[in-house]
Tab-separated table of C-alpha atoms and ligand atoms in Angstrom:
chain	number	residue	atom	x	y	z
A	1	MET	CA	-7.136	22.265	-105.262
A	2	ASN	CA	-5.434	19.853	-106.861
A	3	HIS	CA	-7.995	16.949	-105.076
A	4	GLU	CA	-11.553	16.564	-105.626
A	5	VAL	CA	-12.738	16.144	-101.484
A	6	LYS	CA	-14.223	13.271	-100.958
A	7	ASN	CA	-15.977	13.742	-97.791
A	8	GLY	CA	-18.092	15.803	-95.126
A	9	ALA	CA	-15.222	16.052	-92.958
A	10	GLY	CA	-12.802	17.080	-95.031
A	11	SER	CA	-14.170	20.338	-96.249
A	12	ASN	CA	-11.343	22.629	-97.585
A	13	ALA	CA	-9.629	24.420	-95.033
A	14	ALA	CA	-7.004	24.938	-97.603
A	15	SER	CA	-8.942	26.952	-99.628
A	16	ARG	CA	-10.274	29.931	-96.505
A	17	SER	CA	-8.535	32.305	-94.138
A	18	PHE	CA	-9.590	32.080	-90.195
A	19	PRO	CA	-8.938	35.424	-88.044
A	20	GLY	CA	-5.396	35.788	-87.535
A	21	SER	CA	-4.247	33.207	-89.981
A	22	GLY	CA	-2.980	36.286	-92.781
A	23	ALA	CA	-3.387	34.636	-96.238
A	24	ALA	CA	-4.814	31.585	-97.790
A	25	ILE	CA	-2.244	28.070	-97.386
A	26	ARG	CA	-2.195	27.229	-100.616
A	27	PRO	CA	-1.018	23.367	-101.341
A	28	ALA	CA	1.731	25.097	-103.432
A	29	SER	CA	3.292	26.156	-101.304
A	30	GLY	CA	4.308	22.473	-99.915
A	31	LEU	CA	1.063	21.581	-97.994
A	32	LEU	CA	0.006	17.746	-97.755
A	33	GLN	CA	-3.331	17.514	-98.837
A	34	VAL	CA	-4.810	14.099	-98.675
A	35	SER	CA	-6.953	12.935	-101.328
A	36	TYR	CA	-8.672	9.660	-99.344
A	37	GLU	CA	-11.015	9.325	-96.439
A	38	LEU	CA	-9.984	8.177	-93.081
A	39	MET	CA	-11.487	4.526	-92.429
A	40	THR	CA	-8.234	3.935	-90.342
A	41	PRO	CA	-8.636	3.368	-86.158
A	42	GLY	CA	-6.470	5.774	-85.420
A	43	PRO	CA	-5.361	8.307	-86.176
A	44	THR	CA	-9.566	9.385	-87.548
A	45	GLN	CA	-11.595	12.455	-89.530
A	46	VAL	CA	-11.385	15.517	-87.718
A	47	ALA	CA	-13.708	17.674	-88.043
A	48	GLU	CA	-13.592	21.179	-89.701
A	49	ASN	CA	-14.341	23.126	-86.526
A	50	VAL	CA	-11.073	21.375	-84.380
A	51	ARG	CA	-9.039	22.257	-87.661
A	52	GLN	CA	-10.704	25.921	-87.583
A	53	ALA	CA	-9.737	26.050	-83.816
A	54	LEU	CA	-5.956	24.370	-84.240
A	55	SER	CA	-5.673	27.222	-86.677
A	56	LEU	CA	-6.542	29.763	-83.857
A	57	PRO	CA	-3.479	32.358	-83.433
A	58	CYS	CA	-0.446	31.414	-81.279
A	59	VAL	CA	0.180	32.173	-77.509
A	60	ASN	CA	2.629	32.208	-75.057
A	61	PRO	CA	1.679	29.241	-72.739
A	62	ASP	CA	4.264	29.457	-70.071
A	63	LEU	CA	3.266	33.898	-69.994
A	64	ASP	CA	0.228	33.800	-70.568
A	65	PRO	CA	-1.850	33.239	-66.808
A	66	ASP	CA	-5.083	32.429	-68.834
A	67	PHE	CA	-3.152	29.274	-70.001
A	68	TYR	CA	-3.405	27.771	-67.012
A	69	SER	CA	-6.952	28.138	-66.582
A	70	PHE	CA	-7.677	26.496	-69.796
A	71	THR	CA	-5.584	24.137	-69.492
A	72	GLU	CA	-7.320	23.068	-65.687
A	73	GLY	CA	-10.854	23.661	-68.249
A	74	ILE	CA	-10.269	20.525	-70.256
A	75	CYS	CA	-8.311	18.721	-67.257
A	76	HIS	CA	-11.663	19.087	-65.489
A	77	ASP	CA	-14.100	17.900	-68.333
A	78	LEU	CA	-12.091	15.160	-68.514
A	79	GLU	CA	-12.531	14.000	-64.842
A	80	ARG	CA	-15.601	15.016	-65.001
A	81	PHE	CA	-16.228	12.974	-68.169
A	82	PHE	CA	-15.276	9.312	-66.797
A	83	HIS	CA	-17.194	9.837	-63.757
A	84	THR	CA	-14.132	11.332	-61.104
A	85	GLU	CA	-13.913	13.125	-58.604
A	86	ASP	CA	-10.456	10.818	-57.169
A	87	HIS	CA	-8.449	11.240	-59.932
A	88	GLN	CA	-6.276	14.318	-61.567
A	89	ALA	CA	-6.762	14.805	-64.545
A	90	LEU	CA	-3.246	15.469	-66.905
A	91	ILE	CA	-1.849	16.315	-70.516
A	92	LEU	CA	1.510	15.944	-72.228
A	93	SER	CA	2.639	17.418	-75.722
A	94	GLY	CA	3.756	13.942	-77.543
A	95	GLU	CA	0.836	11.437	-78.832
A	96	GLY	CA	-1.453	8.526	-77.060
A	97	ILE	CA	2.672	6.685	-76.473
A	98	LEU	CA	3.814	8.749	-74.622
A	99	GLY	CA	1.134	8.878	-72.474
A	100	ILE	CA	1.729	5.006	-72.130
A	101	GLU	CA	5.695	5.443	-71.403
A	102	ALA	CA	5.184	8.053	-68.640
A	103	ALA	CA	2.489	5.695	-66.427
A	104	PHE	CA	4.995	2.693	-66.650
A	105	ALA	CA	8.276	5.643	-65.820
A	106	SER	CA	7.013	7.506	-62.807
A	107	MET	CA	5.401	3.666	-61.420
A	108	THR	CA	8.152	1.480	-62.047
A	109	GLU	CA	11.198	0.936	-59.594
A	110	PRO	CA	13.892	-0.786	-60.298
A	111	GLY	CA	13.248	-4.291	-58.383
A	112	ASP	CA	9.187	-4.337	-59.059
A	113	ARG	CA	7.262	-7.665	-60.370
A	114	VAL	CA	4.322	-6.233	-62.600
A	115	LEU	CA	1.700	-8.241	-63.700
A	116	VAL	CA	1.481	-8.155	-68.014
A	117	LEU	CA	-2.041	-9.006	-69.169
A	118	ASP	CA	-1.346	-10.083	-72.420
A	119	ASN	CA	-3.653	-11.229	-74.877
A	120	GLY	CA	-2.933	-8.583	-78.164
A	121	VAL	CA	0.174	-7.153	-79.526
A	122	TYR	CA	-0.311	-3.326	-77.443
A	123	GLY	CA	-0.766	-5.874	-74.538
A	124	ARG	CA	2.453	-7.553	-74.575
A	125	GLY	CA	4.155	-4.360	-75.473
A	126	ASN	CA	4.341	-3.601	-71.950
A	127	ALA	CA	6.314	-6.281	-70.752
A	128	ASP	CA	9.089	-4.053	-73.093
A	129	PHE	CA	7.834	-0.595	-70.910
A	130	VAL	CA	8.264	-2.398	-67.663
A	131	SER	CA	11.735	-3.658	-68.309
A	132	LEU	CA	12.890	-0.531	-69.841
A	133	TYR	CA	12.055	0.760	-66.786
A	134	GLY	CA	14.072	-1.047	-64.450
A	135	GLY	CA	11.383	-3.443	-63.802
A	136	THR	CA	10.698	-7.282	-63.709
A	137	PRO	CA	7.770	-8.337	-66.392
A	138	VAL	CA	5.363	-11.048	-65.306
A	139	LEU	CA	3.210	-11.800	-68.416
A	140	TYR	CA	0.202	-13.543	-68.018
A	141	SER	CA	-0.773	-14.188	-71.768
A	142	THR	CA	-3.931	-15.638	-73.883
A	143	ASP	CA	-5.486	-16.594	-76.109
A	144	TYR	CA	-5.511	-13.191	-78.461
A	145	HIS	CA	-9.474	-14.612	-79.753
A	146	ALA	CA	-10.917	-14.361	-76.696
A	147	PRO	CA	-11.162	-11.970	-73.844
A	148	ILE	CA	-9.100	-11.977	-70.650
A	149	ASP	CA	-11.294	-15.117	-68.800
A	150	PRO	CA	-12.000	-12.442	-65.377
A	151	SER	CA	-12.630	-16.142	-63.850
A	152	ALA	CA	-9.499	-17.950	-64.944
A	153	LEU	CA	-7.389	-14.668	-63.643
A	154	GLU	CA	-8.567	-14.831	-60.261
A	155	SER	CA	-7.358	-18.580	-59.767
A	156	TYR	CA	-3.882	-17.228	-61.469
A	157	LEU	CA	-3.543	-14.460	-58.781
A	158	ALA	CA	-4.968	-16.313	-56.022
A	159	ALA	CA	-1.746	-18.662	-56.024
A	160	ASP	CA	0.447	-15.670	-57.138
A	161	HIS	CA	-0.156	-11.999	-56.333
A	162	GLY	CA	2.961	-10.551	-55.298
A	163	PHE	CA	3.255	-7.689	-58.034
A	164	ALA	CA	3.879	-3.741	-57.464
A	165	PHE	CA	1.171	-2.998	-59.805
A	166	ALA	CA	-0.505	-4.571	-63.329
A	167	ALA	CA	-1.451	-2.622	-66.253
A	168	LEU	CA	-4.398	-4.544	-69.114
A	169	VAL	CA	-5.738	-2.874	-72.004
A	170	HIS	CA	-8.639	-2.195	-73.334
A	171	CYS	CA	-9.133	-2.239	-76.813
A	172	ASP	CA	-6.468	-3.489	-78.148
A	173	THR	CA	-6.591	-1.860	-81.969
A	174	PRO	CA	-4.551	-4.089	-83.579
A	175	SER	CA	-6.874	-7.386	-82.955
A	176	GLY	CA	-10.079	-5.270	-82.206
A	177	MET	CA	-9.811	-7.047	-79.320
A	178	LEU	CA	-12.376	-5.891	-76.508
A	179	ASN	CA	-10.881	-7.423	-72.533
A	180	ASP	CA	-13.927	-6.591	-69.442
A	181	ILE	CA	-12.160	-4.036	-67.512
A	182	ASP	CA	-15.463	-3.288	-65.353
A	183	ALA	CA	-14.178	-7.486	-64.341
A	184	LEU	CA	-10.493	-7.095	-63.949
A	185	VAL	CA	-9.449	-3.781	-62.396
A	186	PRO	CA	-11.846	-5.039	-59.364
A	187	ILE	CA	-10.326	-8.045	-58.980
A	188	LEU	CA	-6.752	-7.266	-59.378
A	189	HIS	CA	-7.508	-4.400	-56.516
A	190	ARG	CA	-8.995	-7.451	-54.011
A	191	TYR	CA	-5.389	-8.091	-54.291
A	192	GLY	CA	-4.158	-4.421	-53.320
A	193	ILE	CA	-2.713	-4.514	-57.103
A	194	PRO	CA	-2.805	-1.449	-59.235
A	195	VAL	CA	-4.278	-1.162	-62.129
A	196	ILE	CA	-2.855	1.183	-65.573
A	197	VAL	CA	-4.917	0.282	-67.779
A	198	ASP	CA	-4.351	1.144	-71.782
A	199	ALA	CA	-8.178	2.998	-73.400
A	200	VAL	CA	-6.380	4.662	-75.949
A	201	SER	CA	-8.749	3.333	-78.743
A	202	SER	CA	-11.370	3.359	-76.591
A	203	ALA	CA	-11.876	6.545	-74.896
A	204	PHE	CA	-14.930	8.249	-76.102
A	205	GLY	CA	-16.180	5.615	-78.145
A	206	MET	CA	-17.087	3.374	-75.052
A	207	PRO	CA	-18.498	4.319	-72.025
A	208	ILE	CA	-15.536	4.319	-69.109
A	209	ASP	CA	-16.824	5.140	-65.686
A	210	LEU	CA	-14.031	5.702	-63.290
A	211	GLU	CA	-16.274	5.577	-60.932
A	212	LYS	CA	-17.352	1.871	-61.149
A	213	THR	CA	-14.187	0.969	-62.494
A	214	PRO	CA	-11.680	2.580	-60.960
A	215	ALA	CA	-8.433	2.163	-62.451
A	216	ASP	CA	-5.080	3.435	-60.835
A	217	ILE	CA	-4.662	5.104	-64.260
A	218	LEU	CA	-6.150	5.461	-67.512
A	219	CYS	CA	-4.104	6.681	-70.649
A	220	LEU	CA	-5.576	8.316	-73.539
A	221	GLY	CA	-5.185	9.872	-76.494
A	222	SER	CA	-6.112	12.460	-79.146
A	223	GLN	CA	-6.495	10.701	-82.526
A	224	LYS	CA	-8.580	8.122	-81.814
A	225	ALA	CA	-12.276	8.909	-80.775
A	226	LEU	CA	-11.355	12.456	-80.032
A	227	SER	CA	-10.966	12.986	-83.273
A	228	ALA	CA	-7.895	15.499	-82.853
A	229	PRO	CA	-4.932	15.113	-84.984
A	230	PRO	CA	-2.180	13.249	-83.127
A	231	GLY	CA	0.019	14.449	-80.659
A	232	LEU	CA	-1.696	14.607	-77.372
A	233	SER	CA	-1.593	11.756	-74.568
A	234	MET	CA	-4.159	12.726	-71.506
A	235	LEU	CA	-4.150	10.834	-68.689
A	236	LEU	CA	-6.289	10.257	-65.500
A	237	VAL	CA	-4.239	9.747	-61.736
A	238	GLY	CA	-5.940	7.764	-59.006
A	239	PRO	CA	-4.879	8.242	-55.672
A	240	ALA	CA	-3.799	4.596	-55.438
A	241	ALA	CA	-0.429	5.797	-58.330
A	242	TRP	CA	-0.092	8.862	-56.774
A	243	GLU	CA	1.140	7.052	-54.073
A	244	LYS	CA	3.141	4.152	-55.652
A	245	MET	CA	4.701	7.722	-57.112
A	246	ASP	CA	5.512	9.181	-53.514
A	247	ARG	CA	7.120	6.290	-52.450
A	248	ARG	CA	9.341	5.325	-54.510
A	249	ARG	CA	13.040	5.060	-53.349
A	250	THR	CA	14.490	5.828	-56.492
A	251	PRO	CA	14.071	9.071	-59.500
A	252	ILE	CA	11.832	8.867	-61.842
A	253	ALA	CA	14.356	8.036	-65.077
A	254	SER	CA	12.938	10.227	-67.279
A	255	PHE	CA	12.120	14.041	-67.047
A	256	TYR	CA	9.717	14.392	-70.169
A	257	ALA	CA	7.858	10.845	-69.631
A	258	SER	CA	7.373	12.114	-65.424
A	259	LEU	CA	3.804	12.429	-64.033
A	260	PRO	CA	5.152	14.076	-60.881
A	261	ALA	CA	6.438	16.721	-62.739
A	262	MET	CA	3.715	18.136	-63.970
A	263	ARG	CA	1.300	17.022	-60.784
A	264	ASN	CA	0.979	20.441	-59.798
A	265	TYR	CA	1.333	22.821	-62.795
A	266	ALA	CA	-1.811	24.492	-61.860
A	267	ARG	CA	-0.960	25.376	-58.661
A	268	ASP	CA	2.916	26.478	-59.297
A	269	GLN	CA	1.557	28.147	-62.709
A	270	TRP	CA	4.267	26.420	-64.273
A	271	PHE	CA	4.709	23.084	-66.663
A	272	PRO	CA	7.413	21.789	-66.941
A	273	TYR	CA	8.205	22.549	-70.447
A	274	THR	CA	5.801	24.771	-73.359
A	275	MET	CA	2.943	23.348	-74.258
A	276	PRO	CA	1.627	22.647	-77.171
A	277	SER	CA	-0.669	25.912	-77.599
A	278	ALA	CA	-2.333	25.200	-81.027
A	279	ASP	CA	-2.795	21.374	-80.303
A	280	MET	CA	-4.994	22.371	-76.858
A	281	ASN	CA	-7.091	24.359	-78.880
A	282	GLY	CA	-7.668	21.402	-80.914
A	283	LEU	CA	-8.464	19.292	-77.823
A	284	ARG	CA	-10.606	21.478	-76.410
A	285	GLN	CA	-12.271	22.086	-79.494
A	286	ALA	CA	-13.135	18.511	-80.141
A	287	LEU	CA	-14.008	17.927	-76.074
A	288	ASN	CA	-16.175	19.921	-77.062
A	289	ASN	CA	-17.829	17.917	-79.521
A	290	VAL	CA	-18.350	14.621	-77.770
A	291	LEU	CA	-20.025	17.092	-74.766
A	292	SER	CA	-22.334	17.810	-76.625
A	293	ASP	CA	-23.079	14.782	-78.094
A	294	PRO	CA	-25.039	12.430	-75.684
A	295	GLY	CA	-25.343	10.105	-78.542
A	296	ILE	CA	-21.865	9.027	-79.046
A	297	PHE	CA	-22.033	6.039	-77.438
A	298	LEU	CA	-25.205	5.035	-78.671
A	299	ARG	CA	-23.844	5.063	-82.926
A	300	HIS	CA	-20.783	3.461	-81.863
A	301	GLY	CA	-22.195	0.617	-80.887
A	302	LYS	CA	-25.146	0.520	-83.391
A	303	LEU	CA	-22.429	1.428	-86.251
A	304	ALA	CA	-20.090	-1.193	-84.693
A	305	ALA	CA	-22.647	-4.016	-84.793
A	306	ALA	CA	-23.992	-3.591	-88.443
A	307	SER	CA	-20.715	-3.632	-89.754
A	308	ARG	CA	-19.641	-6.761	-88.459
A	309	ALA	CA	-22.961	-7.947	-89.483
A	310	ALA	CA	-22.061	-6.961	-93.074
A	311	LEU	CA	-18.845	-8.472	-92.821
A	312	ARG	CA	-20.038	-11.527	-91.208
A	313	GLU	CA	-23.018	-12.046	-94.405
A	314	ALA	CA	-20.628	-11.536	-96.861
A	315	GLY	CA	-18.707	-14.813	-95.819
A	316	LEU	CA	-15.996	-13.029	-94.356
A	317	SER	CA	-14.015	-13.956	-91.257
A	318	LEU	CA	-13.923	-11.453	-88.527
A	319	TYR	CA	-10.765	-11.857	-85.940
A	320	GLU	CA	-12.104	-12.362	-82.554
A	321	ARG	CA	-14.324	-15.144	-81.605
A	322	ALA	CA	-15.596	-12.593	-78.943
A	323	GLY	CA	-14.760	-9.652	-77.062
A	324	PHE	CA	-15.551	-6.789	-79.573
A	325	SER	CA	-14.788	-3.254	-79.697
A	326	ASP	CA	-17.429	-0.910	-81.151
A	327	THR	CA	-14.732	1.545	-81.774
A	328	VAL	CA	-12.240	-0.940	-84.643
A	329	SER	CA	-13.888	-4.469	-86.480
A	330	VAL	CA	-11.263	-6.679	-87.568
A	331	PHE	CA	-11.431	-9.278	-90.556
A	332	LEU	CA	-8.905	-12.298	-91.175
A	333	VAL	CA	-7.803	-11.284	-95.211
A	334	PRO	CA	-9.559	-14.097	-97.224
A	335	ASP	CA	-7.656	-16.381	-99.000
A	336	GLY	CA	-6.750	-15.969	-102.385
A	337	THR	CA	-5.274	-12.192	-102.369
A	338	THR	CA	-3.677	-9.838	-99.614
A	339	ASP	CA	-3.872	-7.341	-97.368
A	340	ARG	CA	-1.675	-4.689	-99.846
A	341	GLU	CA	-4.280	-5.761	-102.216
A	342	ILE	CA	-7.276	-4.943	-100.683
A	343	LEU	CA	-5.634	-1.393	-98.986
A	344	SER	CA	-4.166	-0.290	-102.898
A	345	GLY	CA	-7.647	-0.855	-104.079
A	346	MET	CA	-9.248	0.660	-101.437
A	347	ARG	CA	-6.986	4.068	-101.524
A	348	ARG	CA	-8.137	3.630	-105.055
A	349	GLU	CA	-11.736	4.329	-104.302
A	350	GLY	CA	-10.754	7.226	-102.076
A	351	ILE	CA	-11.114	5.377	-98.793
A	352	LEU	CA	-7.910	4.462	-96.349
A	353	LEU	CA	-8.753	1.270	-94.929
A	354	ALA	CA	-5.357	0.014	-91.801
A	355	GLY	CA	-3.489	-3.523	-92.205
A	356	SER	CA	-1.991	-4.552	-88.973
A	357	PHE	CA	1.221	-5.468	-87.332
A	358	ASP	CA	3.771	-7.391	-85.172
A	359	VAL	CA	2.005	-10.534	-85.411
A	360	LEU	CA	-0.757	-9.746	-86.810
A	361	ALA	CA	0.884	-8.789	-90.008
A	362	GLY	CA	-0.584	-9.167	-93.458
A	363	LYS	CA	-3.474	-11.315	-92.068
A	364	VAL	CA	-5.870	-8.693	-91.310
A	365	ILE	CA	-7.472	-5.229	-92.503
A	366	ARG	CA	-9.029	-2.650	-89.832
A	367	ILE	CA	-12.047	-0.695	-90.205
A	368	GLY	CA	-11.599	1.614	-87.918
A	369	HIS	CA	-15.147	3.436	-87.188
A	370	MET	CA	-14.660	6.016	-84.002
A	371	GLY	CA	-15.162	9.738	-83.479
A	372	GLU	CA	-16.177	11.056	-87.143
A	373	ASN	CA	-15.657	7.914	-88.274
A	374	ALA	CA	-18.262	6.703	-86.695
A	375	ARG	CA	-21.075	7.836	-89.045
A	376	ALA	CA	-23.391	5.836	-91.488
A	377	GLU	CA	-23.171	7.403	-94.122
A	378	LYS	CA	-18.563	7.113	-93.698
A	379	LEU	CA	-19.025	3.607	-93.511
A	380	GLN	CA	-22.258	3.112	-96.705
A	381	ARG	CA	-18.791	4.125	-98.442
A	382	THR	CA	-16.362	2.120	-96.970
A	383	PHE	CA	-18.836	-0.916	-97.625
A	384	ARG	CA	-19.883	-0.201	-100.898
A	385	ALA	CA	-15.547	0.560	-101.733
A	386	LEU	CA	-15.172	-2.845	-100.000
A	387	GLN	CA	-17.357	-4.789	-102.065
A	388	LYS	CA	-15.937	-3.493	-105.379
A	389	VAL	CA	-12.724	-4.192	-104.366
A	390	LEU	CA	-13.488	-7.400	-103.284
A	391	THR	CA	-15.220	-8.606	-106.292
A	392	GLY	CA	-12.498	-7.504	-108.466
A	393	LEU	CA	-9.830	-9.340	-106.911
A	394	GLU	CA	-12.653	-11.780	-107.021
A	395	ILE	CA	-13.125	-13.474	-103.526
A	396	PRO	CA	-16.616	-13.920	-103.536
A	397	LEU	CA	-18.535	-12.051	-101.787
A	398	GLN	CA	-21.696	-13.861	-99.992
A	399	ALA	CA	-24.347	-10.922	-99.631
A	400	ASP	CA	-24.128	-6.382	-100.538
A	401	MET	CA	-21.897	-6.040	-98.008
A	402	GLU	CA	-23.829	-2.119	-97.642
A	403	GLN	CA	-27.252	-2.612	-97.852
A	404	VAL	CA	-26.827	-5.750	-94.821
A	405	PHE	CA	-24.694	-2.350	-93.289
A	406	LEU	CA	-27.769	-0.661	-93.642
A	407	GLU	CA	-30.887	-2.703	-93.189
A	408	LYS	CA	-29.092	-3.591	-89.582
A	409	LEU	CA	-28.811	-0.574	-88.653
A	410	GLN	CA	-32.036	0.385	-89.527
A	411	GLU	CA	-33.483	-2.300	-87.406
A	412	SER	CA	-31.831	-1.190	-84.001
B	1	PLP	C1	-3.041	3.632	-81.265
B	1	PLP	C2	-3.001	3.141	-79.830
B	1	PLP	C3	-1.603	3.490	-79.202
B	1	PLP	C4	-0.858	4.877	-79.199
B	1	PLP	O1	0.193	4.356	-80.273
B	1	PLP	P1	0.320	4.542	-82.099
B	1	PLP	O2	2.047	5.099	-81.660
B	1	PLP	O3	-0.227	5.810	-82.168
B	1	PLP	O4	0.355	3.431	-82.467
B	1	PLP	C5	-1.126	2.837	-77.984
B	1	PLP	N1	-2.823	2.339	-77.237
B	1	PLP	C6	-3.288	1.405	-78.124
B	1	PLP	C7	-4.371	0.611	-77.599
B	1	PLP	C8	-3.550	2.357	-79.358
B	1	PLP	O5	-4.492	1.602	-79.923
């Protein structure tokens, strides 16, 4: 091995051989082997049992009848996990963006006016998908430092509610913004507006109950709090969304991103394209890990609160004024240094953090505490390293972040 493995989750598959996998994989064969601990807000760390599941012998997903029941089993567990009997779960072979694009491709018809709730980079970005599929996006833009105010949205809709559907982001990851979907979705529904909710970076780290808050399409990804590798999108599609698709006057301008193309896979025993069976074994195991972890939401909440306290007490400023996600913490790059200096310093300490992009590029640093990243000892190491790096950059800090983090965690 070239690199010392620095974390529990990163124990080394390269030196092992699993049944059916043939000889042990050697780093010399040109594989990408990391020497840092991923603490980014996606992709997140992947547990060893998920990596083992990914390496099982391959099946032929089209010809093996067991593969259909295997897929249905995952989908039914997703439906149960999100508390719904009305929604159908679907799995698409493509990173989280494919699921989001598929939702817009399938829902948007030329001429549709679509309400795009924008208080973050992903929120605004949804307007591009609307335009791409021939709709007219109408942006409802509010402060990026705070969640969307339900009563302000209510007043806006009282004056104008002629929308084919609306789009909303639960956790807007580049800023760490958390919108209150439990308050916002019912307001949109009162005006008969179906809602697409991007929950890619909140789901599995924060509770979402589709019985209580029936988002019409809920978009999920494999690589955030679920802690499987990037590559899969999951969606939960409700009756009002299917009805809108059934009523289309024009065909969906995509095959790969068509939800109706995937809808009847179980009945017809037919997938529109060959499914990524290895990725889906990883997904199955990652979902098992979540299902057997009843304390998962509580843990995310406690670790997030302790992380915010550590950053604040050290004198750093959080990007958000209100609306904090339990899955990611975002702080402003302090005066006197740059995001690059902090990120490269952290990487030298063996920890990968993230900057941000679009209007937030260069302005903030993000710590992803979701899924397998959401473990006290990993965040403890992260804050110890961050303290060292910022001190080395001569940024004055008012408290020891590792100590505050541990204290707050103990109190919670
Ligand atoms: C990660 C993420 C996605 C998927 O997009 P990436 O290509 O992984 O950036 C979509 N929406 C949100 C809110 C996300 O955090």
